[in-house]
């Protein structure tokens, strides 16, 4: 189906997201930090980037910026553990300015992630 780059510094989240997406028939490259993700983006064209935002050293915002510079048409989904006190529509407004297509809240619900990925891949 799609070639997807997943970036998350939490090994459990990285594994769960990767398995969900692979189960849907996608090819997944997993990266445990932003540096590895940036290297992958430099040498490989992906159909979709799925990234966590809050990571040590370099964060998901840096990954998104590099992705936009290297691959302006790359579709992006953000995984977010952002507190529920922050309205999702407010967060999404800010992310949309960065070219992010969707946001999926953590903890990840497999059906939600799979449907959001499919919607982005089909509709952009």
CSV table of N, CA and C in Angstrom, one decimal:
chain,number,residue,atom,x,y,z
A,1,UNK,N,0.8,-1.2,0.0
A,1,UNK,CA,0.0,0.0,0.0
A,1,UNK,C,0.9,1.3,0.0
A,2,UNK,N,1.5,1.6,1.1
A,2,UNK,CA,2.3,2.8,1.2
A,2,UNK,C,3.6,2.6,1.9
A,3,UNK,N,4.6,3.5,1.6
A,3,UNK,CA,5.9,3.4,2.3
A,3,UNK,C,5.9,4.5,3.3
A,4,UNK,N,5.9,4.2,4.6
A,4,UNK,CA,5.7,5.1,5.7
A,4,UNK,C,6.9,5.2,6.6
A,5,UNK,N,7.3,6.4,6.9
A,5,UNK,CA,8.3,6.7,7.9
A,5,UNK,C,7.7,7.0,9.2
A,6,UNK,N,8.0,6.3,10.3
A,6,UNK,CA,7.4,6.5,11.6
A,6,UNK,C,8.5,6.9,12.5
A,7,UNK,N,8.3,8.0,13.3
A,7,UNK,CA,9.3,8.6,14.2
A,7,UNK,C,8.7,8.7,15.6
A,8,UNK,N,9.3,8.1,16.5
A,8,UNK,CA,8.9,8.2,17.9
A,8,UNK,C,10.0,7.7,18.8
A,9,UNK,N,10.4,8.5,19.8
A,9,UNK,CA,11.5,8.2,20.7
A,9,UNK,C,11.0,7.1,21.8
A,10,UNK,N,9.7,6.9,21.9
A,10,UNK,CA,9.3,5.9,22.9
A,10,UNK,C,9.2,4.6,22.1
A,11,UNK,N,10.1,3.6,22.5
A,11,UNK,CA,10.1,2.3,21.7
A,11,UNK,C,8.8,1.6,21.7
A,12,UNK,N,8.0,1.7,22.8
A,12,UNK,CA,6.7,1.0,22.8
A,12,UNK,C,5.8,1.6,21.8
A,13,UNK,N,5.7,2.9,21.8
A,13,UNK,CA,4.9,3.6,20.8
A,13,UNK,C,5.3,3.3,19.3
A,14,UNK,N,6.6,3.4,19.1
A,14,UNK,CA,7.2,3.1,17.8
A,14,UNK,C,6.8,1.7,17.3
A,15,UNK,N,6.9,0.8,18.2
A,15,UNK,CA,6.6,-0.6,17.9
A,15,UNK,C,5.1,-0.8,17.6
A,16,UNK,N,4.3,-0.2,18.4
A,16,UNK,CA,2.8,-0.3,18.3
A,16,UNK,C,2.4,0.3,16.9
A,17,UNK,N,2.8,1.5,16.7
A,17,UNK,CA,2.4,2.2,15.5
A,17,UNK,C,2.9,1.5,14.2
A,18,UNK,N,4.1,1.0,14.3
A,18,UNK,CA,4.7,0.3,13.2
A,18,UNK,C,3.9,-1.0,12.9
A,19,UNK,N,3.6,-1.7,13.9
A,19,UNK,CA,2.8,-3.0,13.8
A,19,UNK,C,1.4,-2.7,13.2
A,20,UNK,N,0.7,-1.6,13.7
A,20,UNK,CA,-0.6,-1.3,13.2
A,20,UNK,C,-0.5,-1.0,11.7
A,21,UNK,N,0.5,-0.2,11.3
A,21,UNK,CA,0.6,0.2,9.9
A,21,UNK,C,1.0,-1.0,9.0
A,22,UNK,N,1.9,-1.8,9.5
A,22,UNK,CA,2.3,-3.0,8.7
A,22,UNK,C,1.1,-4.0,8.6
A,23,UNK,N,0.3,-4.1,9.6
A,23,UNK,CA,-0.9,-5.0,9.5
A,23,UNK,C,-1.8,-4.5,8.4
A,24,UNK,N,-1.8,-3.2,8.1
A,24,UNK,CA,-2.7,-2.7,7.1
A,24,UNK,C,-2.0,-2.8,5.7
A,25,UNK,N,-0.9,-3.4,5.6
A,25,UNK,CA,-0.2,-3.7,4.4
A,25,UNK,C,0.8,-2.7,3.9
A,26,UNK,N,1.2,-1.8,4.8
A,26,UNK,CA,2.2,-0.8,4.5
A,26,UNK,C,3.6,-1.3,4.8
A,27,UNK,N,4.6,-0.7,4.1
A,27,UNK,CA,6.0,-0.9,4.4
A,27,UNK,C,6.4,0.3,5.4
A,28,UNK,N,7.0,-0.1,6.5
A,28,UNK,CA,7.3,0.9,7.6
A,28,UNK,C,8.7,0.9,7.9
A,29,UNK,N,9.3,2.1,7.9
A,29,UNK,CA,10.6,2.4,8.4
A,29,UNK,C,10.5,3.1,9.7
A,30,UNK,N,11.0,2.5,10.8
A,30,UNK,CA,10.9,3.2,12.1
A,30,UNK,C,12.2,3.8,12.5
A,31,UNK,N,12.0,5.0,13.1
A,31,UNK,CA,13.2,5.8,13.6
A,31,UNK,C,12.9,6.2,15.0
A,32,UNK,N,13.9,6.0,15.9
A,32,UNK,CA,13.7,6.3,17.3
A,32,UNK,C,14.1,7.7,17.7
A,33,UNK,N,14.6,8.4,16.7
A,33,UNK,CA,14.9,9.8,17.0
A,33,UNK,C,14.9,10.7,15.7
A,34,UNK,N,14.9,12.0,15.9
A,34,UNK,CA,14.8,12.9,14.8
A,34,UNK,C,16.0,12.8,13.8
A,35,UNK,N,17.2,12.6,14.4
A,35,UNK,CA,18.4,12.5,13.5
A,35,UNK,C,18.3,11.3,12.5
A,36,UNK,N,17.9,10.2,13.0
A,36,UNK,CA,17.7,9.0,12.1
A,36,UNK,C,16.6,9.3,11.1
A,37,UNK,N,15.5,10.0,11.5
A,37,UNK,CA,14.4,10.3,10.6
A,37,UNK,C,14.9,11.2,9.5
A,38,UNK,N,15.7,12.2,9.9
A,38,UNK,CA,16.2,13.2,8.9
A,38,UNK,C,17.1,12.5,7.9
A,39,UNK,N,17.9,11.6,8.4
A,39,UNK,CA,18.8,10.8,7.5
A,39,UNK,C,18.0,10.0,6.5
A,40,UNK,N,16.9,9.3,7.0
A,40,UNK,CA,16.0,8.5,6.2
A,40,UNK,C,15.4,9.4,5.1
A,41,UNK,N,14.9,10.5,5.5
A,41,UNK,CA,14.2,11.4,4.6
A,41,UNK,C,15.2,11.9,3.5
A,42,UNK,N,16.4,12.0,3.8
A,42,UNK,CA,17.4,12.5,2.9
A,42,UNK,C,17.7,11.5,1.8
A,43,UNK,N,17.6,10.2,2.1
A,43,UNK,CA,18.0,9.2,1.1
A,43,UNK,C,16.8,8.4,0.6
A,44,UNK,N,15.6,8.6,1.1
A,44,UNK,CA,14.5,7.7,0.6
A,44,UNK,C,13.2,8.6,0.5
A,45,UNK,N,12.4,8.3,-0.5
A,45,UNK,CA,11.1,9.0,-0.7
A,45,UNK,C,10.0,8.1,-0.1
A,46,UNK,N,9.4,8.7,0.9
A,46,UNK,CA,8.3,8.1,1.5
A,46,UNK,C,6.9,8.6,1.1
A,47,UNK,N,5.9,7.9,1.2
A,47,UNK,CA,4.5,8.3,0.9
A,47,UNK,C,3.9,9.1,2.0
A,48,UNK,N,4.4,8.8,3.3
A,48,UNK,CA,3.8,9.4,4.4
A,48,UNK,C,4.8,9.5,5.6
A,49,UNK,N,4.8,10.5,6.3
A,49,UNK,CA,5.6,10.7,7.6
A,49,UNK,C,4.6,10.7,8.7
A,50,UNK,N,4.8,9.8,9.7
A,50,UNK,CA,4.1,9.8,10.9
A,50,UNK,C,5.1,10.1,12.1
A,51,UNK,N,5.0,11.2,12.7
A,51,UNK,CA,6.0,11.6,13.7
A,51,UNK,C,5.4,12.1,15.0
A,52,UNK,N,6.1,11.7,16.1
A,52,UNK,CA,5.8,12.3,17.4
A,52,UNK,C,6.4,13.7,17.4
A,53,UNK,N,5.9,14.6,18.3
A,53,UNK,CA,6.4,15.9,18.3
A,53,UNK,C,7.4,16.1,19.4
A,54,UNK,N,7.2,15.6,20.6
A,54,UNK,CA,8.0,15.9,21.7
A,54,UNK,C,9.0,14.7,21.8
A,55,UNK,N,10.3,15.1,21.5
A,55,UNK,CA,11.4,14.1,21.6
A,55,UNK,C,12.6,14.8,22.1
A,56,UNK,N,13.6,14.1,22.7
A,56,UNK,CA,14.8,14.8,23.2
A,56,UNK,C,15.7,15.2,22.1
A,57,UNK,N,16.6,16.1,22.4
A,57,UNK,CA,17.5,16.7,21.4
A,57,UNK,C,16.9,17.4,20.3
A,58,UNK,N,16.4,16.7,19.3
A,58,UNK,CA,15.7,17.3,18.2
A,58,UNK,C,14.2,16.8,18.2
A,59,UNK,N,13.3,17.7,17.9
A,59,UNK,CA,11.9,17.3,18.1
A,59,UNK,C,11.2,17.1,16.7
A,60,UNK,N,9.9,16.7,16.8
A,60,UNK,CA,9.2,16.4,15.6
A,60,UNK,C,9.0,17.7,14.7
A,61,UNK,N,9.0,18.9,15.3
A,61,UNK,CA,8.9,20.1,14.5
A,61,UNK,C,10.1,20.2,13.5
A,62,UNK,N,11.3,19.8,14.0
A,62,UNK,CA,12.5,19.8,13.1
A,62,UNK,C,12.4,18.8,12.0
A,63,UNK,N,11.9,17.6,12.4
A,63,UNK,CA,11.6,16.6,11.3
A,63,UNK,C,10.7,17.1,10.3
A,64,UNK,N,9.6,17.7,10.7
A,64,UNK,CA,8.6,18.3,9.8
A,64,UNK,C,9.3,19.3,8.9
A,65,UNK,N,10.1,20.2,9.5
A,65,UNK,CA,10.7,21.3,8.7
A,65,UNK,C,11.6,20.7,7.6
A,66,UNK,N,12.4,19.7,8.0
A,66,UNK,CA,13.3,19.0,7.0
A,66,UNK,C,12.5,18.3,6.0
A,67,UNK,N,11.5,17.6,6.4
A,67,UNK,CA,10.6,17.0,5.4
A,67,UNK,C,10.0,17.9,4.4
A,68,UNK,N,9.6,19.1,4.9
A,68,UNK,CA,9.0,20.1,4.0
A,68,UNK,C,10.1,20.6,3.0
A,69,UNK,N,11.3,20.8,3.5
A,69,UNK,CA,12.4,21.3,2.6
A,69,UNK,C,12.8,20.2,1.6
A,70,UNK,N,12.9,19.0,2.0
A,70,UNK,CA,13.4,17.9,1.1
A,70,UNK,C,12.3,17.4,0.2
A,71,UNK,N,11.1,17.3,0.7
A,71,UNK,CA,10.0,16.6,0.0
A,71,UNK,C,8.7,17.5,0.3
A,72,UNK,N,8.5,18.6,-0.4
A,72,UNK,CA,7.4,19.5,-0.1
A,72,UNK,C,6.0,18.8,-0.2
A,73,UNK,N,5.9,17.8,-1.0
A,73,UNK,CA,4.6,17.1,-1.2
A,73,UNK,C,4.3,16.0,-0.2
A,74,UNK,N,5.3,15.7,0.7
A,74,UNK,CA,5.1,14.6,1.6
A,74,UNK,C,4.0,14.8,2.5
A,75,UNK,N,3.1,13.8,2.7
A,75,UNK,CA,2.0,14.0,3.6
A,75,UNK,C,2.5,13.6,5.0
A,76,UNK,N,1.9,14.3,6.0
A,76,UNK,CA,2.4,14.2,7.4
A,76,UNK,C,1.2,14.0,8.3
A,77,UNK,N,1.4,13.1,9.3
A,77,UNK,CA,0.5,12.9,10.4
A,77,UNK,C,1.3,13.1,11.7
A,78,UNK,N,0.8,13.8,12.6
A,78,UNK,CA,1.5,14.0,13.9
A,78,UNK,C,0.8,13.1,15.0
A,79,UNK,N,1.7,12.4,15.7
A,79,UNK,CA,1.2,11.7,16.9
A,79,UNK,C,1.4,12.6,18.1
A,80,UNK,N,0.4,12.8,18.9
A,80,UNK,CA,0.5,13.8,19.9
A,80,UNK,C,0.0,13.3,21.3
A,81,UNK,N,0.8,13.5,22.3
A,81,UNK,CA,0.4,13.2,23.6
A,81,UNK,C,0.0,14.5,24.3
A,82,UNK,N,-0.3,15.6,23.5
A,82,UNK,CA,-0.6,16.9,24.0
A,82,UNK,C,-1.8,16.7,25.0
A,83,UNK,N,-1.7,17.3,26.1
A,83,UNK,CA,-2.7,17.3,27.1
A,83,UNK,C,-4.1,17.6,26.6
A,84,UNK,N,-5.1,17.0,27.1
A,84,UNK,CA,-6.5,17.2,26.6
A,84,UNK,C,-7.0,18.6,26.9
A,85,UNK,N,-6.3,19.3,27.8
A,85,UNK,CA,-6.8,20.6,28.2
A,85,UNK,C,-6.5,21.6,27.0
A,86,UNK,N,-5.6,21.2,26.1
A,86,UNK,CA,-5.4,22.0,24.9
A,86,UNK,C,-6.4,21.5,23.8
A,87,UNK,N,-7.3,22.4,23.4
A,87,UNK,CA,-8.3,21.9,22.4
A,87,UNK,C,-7.7,21.4,21.1
A,88,UNK,N,-8.1,20.2,20.7
A,88,UNK,CA,-7.5,19.6,19.5
A,88,UNK,C,-7.5,20.5,18.3
A,89,UNK,N,-8.6,21.3,18.1
A,89,UNK,CA,-8.8,22.1,16.9
A,89,UNK,C,-7.7,23.3,17.0
A,90,UNK,N,-7.4,23.7,18.1
A,90,UNK,CA,-6.4,24.8,18.3
A,90,UNK,C,-5.0,24.2,17.9
A,91,UNK,N,-4.7,23.0,18.4
A,91,UNK,CA,-3.4,22.4,18.0
A,91,UNK,C,-3.4,22.1,16.5
A,92,UNK,N,-4.5,21.6,16.0
A,92,UNK,CA,-4.5,21.3,14.5
A,92,UNK,C,-4.3,22.6,13.7
A,93,UNK,N,-4.9,23.7,14.1
A,93,UNK,CA,-4.7,24.9,13.4
A,93,UNK,C,-3.2,25.3,13.3
A,94,UNK,N,-2.5,25.1,14.4
A,94,UNK,CA,-1.1,25.4,14.4
A,94,UNK,C,-0.3,24.4,13.5
A,95,UNK,N,-0.7,23.2,13.6
A,95,UNK,CA,0.0,22.1,12.8
A,95,UNK,C,-0.3,22.3,11.3
A,96,UNK,N,-1.5,22.7,10.9
A,96,UNK,CA,-1.8,22.9,9.5
A,96,UNK,C,-0.9,23.9,8.9
A,97,UNK,N,-0.5,24.9,9.6
A,97,UNK,CA,0.4,25.9,9.1
A,97,UNK,C,1.8,25.3,8.7
A,98,UNK,N,2.1,24.2,9.3
A,98,UNK,CA,3.3,23.4,9.0
A,98,UNK,C,3.1,22.4,7.9
A,99,UNK,N,1.9,22.3,7.4
A,99,UNK,CA,1.6,21.3,6.4
A,99,UNK,C,1.3,19.9,6.9
A,100,UNK,N,0.9,19.9,8.1
A,100,UNK,CA,0.4,18.6,8.7
A,100,UNK,C,-1.0,18.3,8.3
A,101,UNK,N,-1.2,17.1,7.8
A,101,UNK,CA,-2.6,16.7,7.4
A,101,UNK,C,-3.5,16.3,8.5
A,102,UNK,N,-3.0,15.6,9.5
A,102,UNK,CA,-3.9,15.1,10.6
A,102,UNK,C,-3.0,15.0,11.8
A,103,UNK,N,-3.8,14.9,13.0
A,103,UNK,CA,-3.1,14.6,14.2
A,103,UNK,C,-3.9,13.5,14.9
A,104,UNK,N,-3.1,12.5,15.4
A,104,UNK,CA,-3.7,11.4,16.1
A,104,UNK,C,-3.2,11.5,17.6
A,105,UNK,N,-4.1,11.5,18.5
A,105,UNK,CA,-3.8,11.6,19.9
A,105,UNK,C,-3.3,10.3,20.5
A,106,UNK,N,-2.3,10.4,21.4
A,106,UNK,CA,-1.9,9.2,22.1
A,106,UNK,C,-2.7,9.2,23.4
A,107,UNK,N,-3.0,8.0,24.0
A,107,UNK,CA,-2.5,6.7,23.5
A,107,UNK,C,-3.3,6.4,22.2
A,108,UNK,N,-2.5,5.7,21.3
A,108,UNK,CA,-3.0,5.4,20.0
A,108,UNK,C,-4.1,4.3,20.0
A,109,UNK,N,-5.1,4.6,19.3
A,109,UNK,CA,-6.2,3.6,19.1
A,109,UNK,C,-6.0,3.0,17.7
A,110,UNK,N,-5.7,1.7,17.5
A,110,UNK,CA,-5.4,1.2,16.2
A,110,UNK,C,-6.4,1.5,15.1
A,111,UNK,N,-7.7,1.5,15.4
A,111,UNK,CA,-8.6,1.8,14.3
A,111,UNK,C,-8.6,3.2,13.9
A,112,UNK,N,-8.3,4.1,14.9
A,112,UNK,CA,-8.3,5.6,14.5
A,112,UNK,C,-7.0,5.8,13.7
A,113,UNK,N,-5.9,5.3,14.1
A,113,UNK,CA,-4.7,5.5,13.3
A,113,UNK,C,-4.8,4.9,11.9
A,114,UNK,N,-5.3,3.7,11.8
A,114,UNK,CA,-5.5,3.1,10.5
A,114,UNK,C,-6.4,3.9,9.6
A,115,UNK,N,-7.5,4.4,10.1
A,115,UNK,CA,-8.4,5.2,9.3
A,115,UNK,C,-7.8,6.6,8.9
A,116,UNK,N,-7.1,7.2,9.8
A,116,UNK,CA,-6.5,8.5,9.5
A,116,UNK,C,-5.4,8.4,8.5
A,117,UNK,N,-4.6,7.3,8.6
A,117,UNK,CA,-3.6,7.1,7.6
A,117,UNK,C,-4.2,6.8,6.2
A,118,UNK,N,-5.3,6.0,6.2
A,118,UNK,CA,-5.9,5.7,4.9
A,118,UNK,C,-6.5,7.0,4.3
A,119,UNK,N,-7.2,7.8,5.2
A,119,UNK,CA,-7.8,9.1,4.7
A,119,UNK,C,-6.7,10.0,4.1
A,120,UNK,N,-5.5,10.1,4.7
A,120,UNK,CA,-4.5,11.0,4.2
A,120,UNK,C,-3.9,10.4,2.9
A,121,UNK,N,-3.7,9.1,2.9
A,121,UNK,CA,-3.2,8.5,1.6
A,121,UNK,C,-4.1,8.6,0.5
A,122,UNK,N,-5.4,8.5,0.7
A,122,UNK,CA,-6.4,8.6,-0.4
A,122,UNK,C,-6.7,10.0,-0.8
A,123,UNK,N,-6.9,10.8,0.3
A,123,UNK,CA,-7.4,12.2,0.0
A,123,UNK,C,-6.4,13.3,0.1
A,124,UNK,N,-5.3,13.0,0.7
A,124,UNK,CA,-4.2,14.0,0.8
A,124,UNK,C,-4.4,14.7,2.1
